[in-house]
XYZ file of C-alpha atoms in Angstrom:
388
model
C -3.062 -57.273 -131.193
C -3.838 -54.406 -134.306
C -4.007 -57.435 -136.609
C -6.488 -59.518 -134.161
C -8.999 -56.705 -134.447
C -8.736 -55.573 -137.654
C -9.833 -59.096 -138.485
C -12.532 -58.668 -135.983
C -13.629 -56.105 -137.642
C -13.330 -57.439 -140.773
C -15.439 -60.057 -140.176
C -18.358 -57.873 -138.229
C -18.342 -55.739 -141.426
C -18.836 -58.569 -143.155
C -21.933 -60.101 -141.464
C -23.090 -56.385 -141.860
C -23.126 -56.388 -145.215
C -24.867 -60.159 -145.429
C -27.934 -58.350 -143.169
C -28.182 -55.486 -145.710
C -28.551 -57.725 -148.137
C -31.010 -59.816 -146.804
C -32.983 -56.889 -146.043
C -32.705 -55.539 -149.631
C -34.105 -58.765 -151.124
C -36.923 -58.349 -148.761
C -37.671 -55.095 -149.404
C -36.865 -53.904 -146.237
C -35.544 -50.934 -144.548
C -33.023 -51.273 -141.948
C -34.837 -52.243 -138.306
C -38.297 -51.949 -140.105
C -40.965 -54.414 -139.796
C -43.922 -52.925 -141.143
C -43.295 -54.289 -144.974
C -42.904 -57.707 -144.197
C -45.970 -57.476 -142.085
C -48.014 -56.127 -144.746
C -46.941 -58.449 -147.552
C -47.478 -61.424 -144.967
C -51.196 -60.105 -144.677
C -51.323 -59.627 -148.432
C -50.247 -63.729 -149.058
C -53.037 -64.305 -146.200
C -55.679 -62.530 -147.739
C -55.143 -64.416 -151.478
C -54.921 -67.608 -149.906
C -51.302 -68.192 -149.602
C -50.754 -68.928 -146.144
C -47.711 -71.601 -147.066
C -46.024 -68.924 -148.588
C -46.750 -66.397 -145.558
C -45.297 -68.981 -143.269
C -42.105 -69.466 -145.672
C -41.620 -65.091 -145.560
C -41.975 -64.725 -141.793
C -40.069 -67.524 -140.088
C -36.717 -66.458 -143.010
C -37.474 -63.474 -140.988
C -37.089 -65.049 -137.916
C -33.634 -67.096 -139.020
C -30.401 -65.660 -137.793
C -29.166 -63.100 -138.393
C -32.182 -61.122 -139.374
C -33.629 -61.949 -135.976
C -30.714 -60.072 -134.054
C -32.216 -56.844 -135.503
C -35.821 -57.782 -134.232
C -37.610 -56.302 -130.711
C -39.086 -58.788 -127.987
C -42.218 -57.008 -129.694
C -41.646 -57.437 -133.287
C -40.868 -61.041 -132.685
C -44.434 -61.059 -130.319
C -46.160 -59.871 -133.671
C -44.679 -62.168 -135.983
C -45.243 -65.694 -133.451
C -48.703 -64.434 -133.964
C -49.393 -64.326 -137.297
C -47.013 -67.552 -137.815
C -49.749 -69.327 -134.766
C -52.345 -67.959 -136.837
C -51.549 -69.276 -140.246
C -50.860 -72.785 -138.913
C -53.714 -73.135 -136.625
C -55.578 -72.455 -140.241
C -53.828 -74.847 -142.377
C -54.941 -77.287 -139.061
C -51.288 -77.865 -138.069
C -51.755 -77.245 -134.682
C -48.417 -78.692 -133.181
C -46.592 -75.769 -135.233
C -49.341 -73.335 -134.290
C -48.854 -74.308 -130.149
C -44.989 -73.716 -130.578
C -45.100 -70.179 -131.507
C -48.019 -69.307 -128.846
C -45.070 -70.043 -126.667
C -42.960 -68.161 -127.695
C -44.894 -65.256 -127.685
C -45.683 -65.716 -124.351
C -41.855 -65.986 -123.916
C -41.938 -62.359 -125.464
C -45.096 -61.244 -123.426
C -43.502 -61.867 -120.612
C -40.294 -60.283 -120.884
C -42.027 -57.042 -121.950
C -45.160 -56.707 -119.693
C -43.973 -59.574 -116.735
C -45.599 -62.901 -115.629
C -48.645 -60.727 -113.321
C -49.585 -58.918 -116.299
C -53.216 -59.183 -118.280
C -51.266 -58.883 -121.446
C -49.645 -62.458 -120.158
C -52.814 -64.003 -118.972
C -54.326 -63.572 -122.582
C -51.702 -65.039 -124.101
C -51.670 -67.887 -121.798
C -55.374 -68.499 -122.513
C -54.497 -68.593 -126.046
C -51.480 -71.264 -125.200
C -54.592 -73.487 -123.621
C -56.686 -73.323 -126.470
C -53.846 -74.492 -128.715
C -53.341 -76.896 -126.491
C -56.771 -78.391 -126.774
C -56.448 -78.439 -130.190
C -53.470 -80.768 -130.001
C -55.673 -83.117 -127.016
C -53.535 -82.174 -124.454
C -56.029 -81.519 -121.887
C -54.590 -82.364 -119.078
C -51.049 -80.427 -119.553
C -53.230 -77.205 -120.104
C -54.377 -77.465 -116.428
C -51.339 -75.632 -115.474
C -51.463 -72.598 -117.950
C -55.442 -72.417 -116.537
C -54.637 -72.359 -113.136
C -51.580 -69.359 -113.840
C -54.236 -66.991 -115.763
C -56.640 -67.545 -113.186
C -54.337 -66.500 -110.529
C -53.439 -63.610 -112.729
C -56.889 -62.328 -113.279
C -57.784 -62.899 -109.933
C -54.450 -61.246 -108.531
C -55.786 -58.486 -110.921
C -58.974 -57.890 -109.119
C -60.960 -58.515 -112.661
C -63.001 -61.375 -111.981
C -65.655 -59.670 -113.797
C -63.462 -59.555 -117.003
C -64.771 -62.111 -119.623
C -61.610 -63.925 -119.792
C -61.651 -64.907 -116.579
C -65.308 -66.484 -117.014
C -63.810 -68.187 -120.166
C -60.671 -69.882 -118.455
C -63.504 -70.969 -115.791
C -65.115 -72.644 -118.577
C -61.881 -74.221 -120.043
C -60.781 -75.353 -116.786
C -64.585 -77.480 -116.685
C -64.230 -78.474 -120.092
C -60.711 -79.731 -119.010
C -62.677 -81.976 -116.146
C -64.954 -82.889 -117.971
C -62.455 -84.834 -120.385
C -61.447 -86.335 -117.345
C -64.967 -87.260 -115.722
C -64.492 -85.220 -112.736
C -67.929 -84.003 -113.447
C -68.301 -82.432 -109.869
C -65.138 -80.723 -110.658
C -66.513 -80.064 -114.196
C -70.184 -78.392 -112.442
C -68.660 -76.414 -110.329
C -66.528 -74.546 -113.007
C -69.468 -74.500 -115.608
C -71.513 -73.115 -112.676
C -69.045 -70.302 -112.318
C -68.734 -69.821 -115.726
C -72.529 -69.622 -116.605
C -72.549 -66.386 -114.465
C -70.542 -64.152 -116.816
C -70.734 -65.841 -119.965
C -74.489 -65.637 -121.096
C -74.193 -61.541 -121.905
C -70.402 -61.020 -122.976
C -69.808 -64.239 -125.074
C -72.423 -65.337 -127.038
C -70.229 -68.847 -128.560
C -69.094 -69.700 -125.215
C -72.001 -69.719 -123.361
C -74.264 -72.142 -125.926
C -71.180 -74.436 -125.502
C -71.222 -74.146 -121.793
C -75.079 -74.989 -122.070
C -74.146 -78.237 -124.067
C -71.611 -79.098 -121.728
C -73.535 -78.628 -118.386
C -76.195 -81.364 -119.661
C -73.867 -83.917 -120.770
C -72.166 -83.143 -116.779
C -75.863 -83.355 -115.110
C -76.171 -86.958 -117.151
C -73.233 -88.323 -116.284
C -74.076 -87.349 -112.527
C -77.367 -88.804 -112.751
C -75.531 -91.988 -113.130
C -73.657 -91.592 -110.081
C -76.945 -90.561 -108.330
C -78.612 -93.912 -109.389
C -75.809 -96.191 -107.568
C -75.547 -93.715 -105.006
C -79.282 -94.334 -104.236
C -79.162 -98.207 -104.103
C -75.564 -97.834 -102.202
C -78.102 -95.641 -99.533
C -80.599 -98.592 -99.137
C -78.134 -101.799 -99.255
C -75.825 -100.378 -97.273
C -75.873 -97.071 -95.667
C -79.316 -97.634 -93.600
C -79.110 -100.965 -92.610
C -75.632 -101.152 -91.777
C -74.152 -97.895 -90.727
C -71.302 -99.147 -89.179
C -70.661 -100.749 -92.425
C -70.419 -98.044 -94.289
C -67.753 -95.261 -95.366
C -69.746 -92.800 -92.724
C -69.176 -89.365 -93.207
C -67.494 -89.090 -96.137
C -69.188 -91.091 -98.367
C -72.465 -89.357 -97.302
C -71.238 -85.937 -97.591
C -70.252 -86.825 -100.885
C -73.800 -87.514 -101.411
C -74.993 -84.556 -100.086
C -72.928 -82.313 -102.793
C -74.187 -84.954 -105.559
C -77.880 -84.149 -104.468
C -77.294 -80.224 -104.436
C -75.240 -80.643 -107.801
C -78.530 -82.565 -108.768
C -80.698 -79.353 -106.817
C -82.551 -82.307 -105.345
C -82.316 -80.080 -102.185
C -84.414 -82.530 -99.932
C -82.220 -85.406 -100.040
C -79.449 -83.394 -99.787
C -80.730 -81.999 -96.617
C -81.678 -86.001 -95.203
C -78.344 -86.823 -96.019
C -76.177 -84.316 -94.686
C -78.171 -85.244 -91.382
C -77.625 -88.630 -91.145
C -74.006 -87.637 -91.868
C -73.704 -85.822 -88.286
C -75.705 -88.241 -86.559
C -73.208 -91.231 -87.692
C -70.388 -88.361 -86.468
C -71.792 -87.952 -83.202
C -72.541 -92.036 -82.510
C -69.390 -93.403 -84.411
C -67.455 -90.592 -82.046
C -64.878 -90.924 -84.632
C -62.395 -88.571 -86.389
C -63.473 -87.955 -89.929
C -60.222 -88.707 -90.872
C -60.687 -92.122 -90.357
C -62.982 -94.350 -92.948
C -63.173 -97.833 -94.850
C -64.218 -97.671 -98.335
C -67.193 -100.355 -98.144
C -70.211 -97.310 -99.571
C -67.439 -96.559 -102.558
C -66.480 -99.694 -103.426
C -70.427 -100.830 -103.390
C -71.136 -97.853 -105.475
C -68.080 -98.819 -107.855
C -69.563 -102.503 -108.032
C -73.001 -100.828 -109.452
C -71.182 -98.206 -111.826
C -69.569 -101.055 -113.545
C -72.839 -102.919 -114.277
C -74.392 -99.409 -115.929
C -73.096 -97.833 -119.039
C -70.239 -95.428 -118.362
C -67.100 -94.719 -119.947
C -64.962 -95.324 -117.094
C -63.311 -97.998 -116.312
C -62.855 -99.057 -112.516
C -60.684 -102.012 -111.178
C -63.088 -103.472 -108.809
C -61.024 -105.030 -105.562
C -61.272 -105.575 -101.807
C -58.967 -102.132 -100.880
C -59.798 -99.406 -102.532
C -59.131 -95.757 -102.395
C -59.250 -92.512 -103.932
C -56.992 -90.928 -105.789
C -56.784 -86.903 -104.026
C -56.204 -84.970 -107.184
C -57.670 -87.384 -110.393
C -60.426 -88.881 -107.995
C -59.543 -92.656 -109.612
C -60.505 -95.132 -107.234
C -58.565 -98.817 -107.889
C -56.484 -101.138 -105.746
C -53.048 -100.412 -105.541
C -53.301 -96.710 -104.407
C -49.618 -95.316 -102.361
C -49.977 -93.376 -99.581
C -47.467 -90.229 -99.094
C -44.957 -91.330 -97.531
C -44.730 -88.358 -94.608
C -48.148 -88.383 -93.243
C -49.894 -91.362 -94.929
C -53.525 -89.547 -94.564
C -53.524 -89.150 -98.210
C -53.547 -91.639 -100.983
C -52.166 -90.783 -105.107
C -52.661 -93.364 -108.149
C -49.098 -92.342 -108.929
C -46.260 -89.764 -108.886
C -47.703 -87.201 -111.190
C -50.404 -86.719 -108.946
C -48.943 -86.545 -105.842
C -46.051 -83.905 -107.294
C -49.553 -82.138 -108.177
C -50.749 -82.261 -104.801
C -47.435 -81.090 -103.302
C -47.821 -77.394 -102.956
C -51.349 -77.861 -100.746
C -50.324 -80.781 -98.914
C -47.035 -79.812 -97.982
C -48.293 -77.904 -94.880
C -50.099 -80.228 -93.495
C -48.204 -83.362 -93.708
C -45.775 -83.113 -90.848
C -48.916 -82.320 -88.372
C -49.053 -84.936 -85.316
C -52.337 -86.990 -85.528
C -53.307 -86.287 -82.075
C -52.392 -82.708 -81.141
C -51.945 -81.119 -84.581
C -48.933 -79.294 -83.936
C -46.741 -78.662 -87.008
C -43.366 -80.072 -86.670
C -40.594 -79.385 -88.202
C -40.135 -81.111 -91.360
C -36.725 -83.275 -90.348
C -38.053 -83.292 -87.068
C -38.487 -87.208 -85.910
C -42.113 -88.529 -85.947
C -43.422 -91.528 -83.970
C -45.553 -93.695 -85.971
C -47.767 -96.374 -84.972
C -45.867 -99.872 -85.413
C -49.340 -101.916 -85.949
C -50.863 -99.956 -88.775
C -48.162 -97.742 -90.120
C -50.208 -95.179 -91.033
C -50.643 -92.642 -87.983
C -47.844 -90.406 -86.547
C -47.257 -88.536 -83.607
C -44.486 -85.671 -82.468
C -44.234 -87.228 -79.134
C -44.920 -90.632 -77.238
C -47.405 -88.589 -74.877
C -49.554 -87.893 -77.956
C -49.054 -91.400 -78.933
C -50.390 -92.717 -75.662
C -53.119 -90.094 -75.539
C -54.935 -91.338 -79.163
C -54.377 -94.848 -78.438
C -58.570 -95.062 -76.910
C -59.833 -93.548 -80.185
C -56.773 -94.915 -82.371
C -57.658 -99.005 -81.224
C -60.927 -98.686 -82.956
C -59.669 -98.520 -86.328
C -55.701 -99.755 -86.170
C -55.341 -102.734 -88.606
């Protein structure tokens, strides 16, 4: 047993000594990071940045590490981000943004503004690196933080607002895109200067893009949407309008359309759960003939996508409530956390049932449910008009 630890001890003393050493080639004083700090900004400022990379991360090697703090390690992620987000390798630079948000948020905790800024910084790394749509997480988290905060005056917050529309943008969700530039504009033009000249840029490539959409929604209007009403998507696809045209702050046709809208409600008597696609696939149809970036399989059953707004053949409904349709798995994992609530509701009374509860569901169209055959019976008058 004496023998076992004295070679325990042995051996501690000796991995001792190899950290004194270490720190003696470095220059360093046991525990202290303020030397290798300075010399790191010394390299930076002549220019040697490989070098300042090669003298913090030995720093960061085992077992020099061991004698770090969550907040010395925070400092020297930082300046190791830093120096390879210069020399343009922003892979490297992304990877220890991480990690000091792994620090961050041991020391301050995930609700923390300390952890929000850090997070924004994670999203602007990873726009360097294209990865647009993997950022939309880290967005929506410092939002939530700021907001959770009560500082949605701060000019952080206004920047992650413009992020997240610069995010949709890349996408083509320009209505997505507006309505965070639109946000954004408000706090931006006083308290960031670079931002806001951006954000101008951006809004005007949005409002041209839309002004495509506004063209096919037009002829959609007078091929389909007067003459045949019954035809058409109804509500929906004229509501959709109606935000286009207010998007557009042409306020008059907004106003004629969200009209008509109601009136087709009130004659169609019809739930506006329930559409066809005929005004979006018609407006599809036209986009494809004008110059646009996206692409749009152009079928006879179309739908929308509920989180990427895609519309091509081959959509998949969820498979609880089938009231909403997902281009794939990703988005509908996306979707999850707001939909979950709603998808065990009966499509005639509403009532939330208990998730393994057993739902009826239409045998014709497969795509209604009910919590009991009384509610079943009771929708079957409105149901008849549209079950396919």
């Amino acid at each position: 047993m004496k023998a076992t630890l004295a070679k325990k001890q042995a051996t501690l003393e000796r991995e001792i000594n190899m950290i004194r050493q270490e720190l003696v080639k470095m220059q360093l004083e046991e525990g202290s990071l303020g030397s290798v700090l300075e010399m790191a900004l010394g390299l930076r400022s002549r220019g040697q940045i490989d070098a300042e990379i090669e003298l913090l991360s030995s720093f960061l090697k085992p077992p020099l590490e061991a004698l770090l703090k969550l907040e010395d390690r925070s400092k020297i992620y930082t300046l190791l981000a830093d120096a390879h987000d210069f020399l343009e390798e922003f892979k490297e630079a992304l990877d220890y943004v991480v990690l000091e948000a792994e620090c961050t948020a041991e020391l301050y905790g995930k609700q923390s503004e300390n952890y929000a800024l850090v997070l924004e910084k994670i999203v602007l790394s990873q726009h360097s690196c294209n990865l647009y749509v993997e950022s939309r997480l880290f967005l929506t988290e410092a939002i939530s933080i700021w907001e959770k905060l009560h500082k949605t005056n701060h000019v952080n917050f206004y920047r992650l607002l413009f992020l997240s529309g610069s995010v949709e943008m890349k996408a083509e969700h320009y209505f997505l895109a507006i309505g965070y530039y639109t946000r954004a504009k408000a706090g931006l033009q006083k308290s960031d200067s670079d931002f806001y000249s951006t954000l101008l840029v951006c809004m005007d490539l949005c409002h041209r893009s839309l002004n495509q959409w506004n063209e096919a929604y037009e002829v959609c209007l007078e091929k389909i949407a007067w003459p045949w009403p019954e035809k058409c998507e109804r509500i929906r696809s004229l509501i959709d309008m109606y935000t286009l045209y207010v998007c557009l702050k042409q306020y008059e046709l907004a106003e004629q359309i969200l009209g008509t809208a109601f009136t087709l409600n009130l004659e169609s008597g019809e739930s506006p759960e329930r559409f066809d696609m005929t005004t979006k696939l018609y407006t599809v149809q036209i986009m494809k003939s004008m110059p646009h970036r996206e692409k749009i399989e152009v079928g006879h059953d179309h739908r929308m996508c509920n989180v990427c707004r895609k519309i091509f053949a081959g959509m998949e409904a969820c498979g609880g409530c089938y009231k909403v349709w997902y281009c794939g798995e990703k988005c509908q994992l996306e979707h999850w956390s707001v939909h979950k609530s709603d998808c065990t509701v009966c499509f005639n009374c509403e009532q939330v049932i208990d998730r393994d509860a057993k739902f009826l569901r239409c045998s014709t169209c497969k795509s209604t449910k009910y919590c009991s055959r009384e509610c079943q019976k009771a929708d079957w008058k409105e149901h008849k008009k549209t079950c396919k």
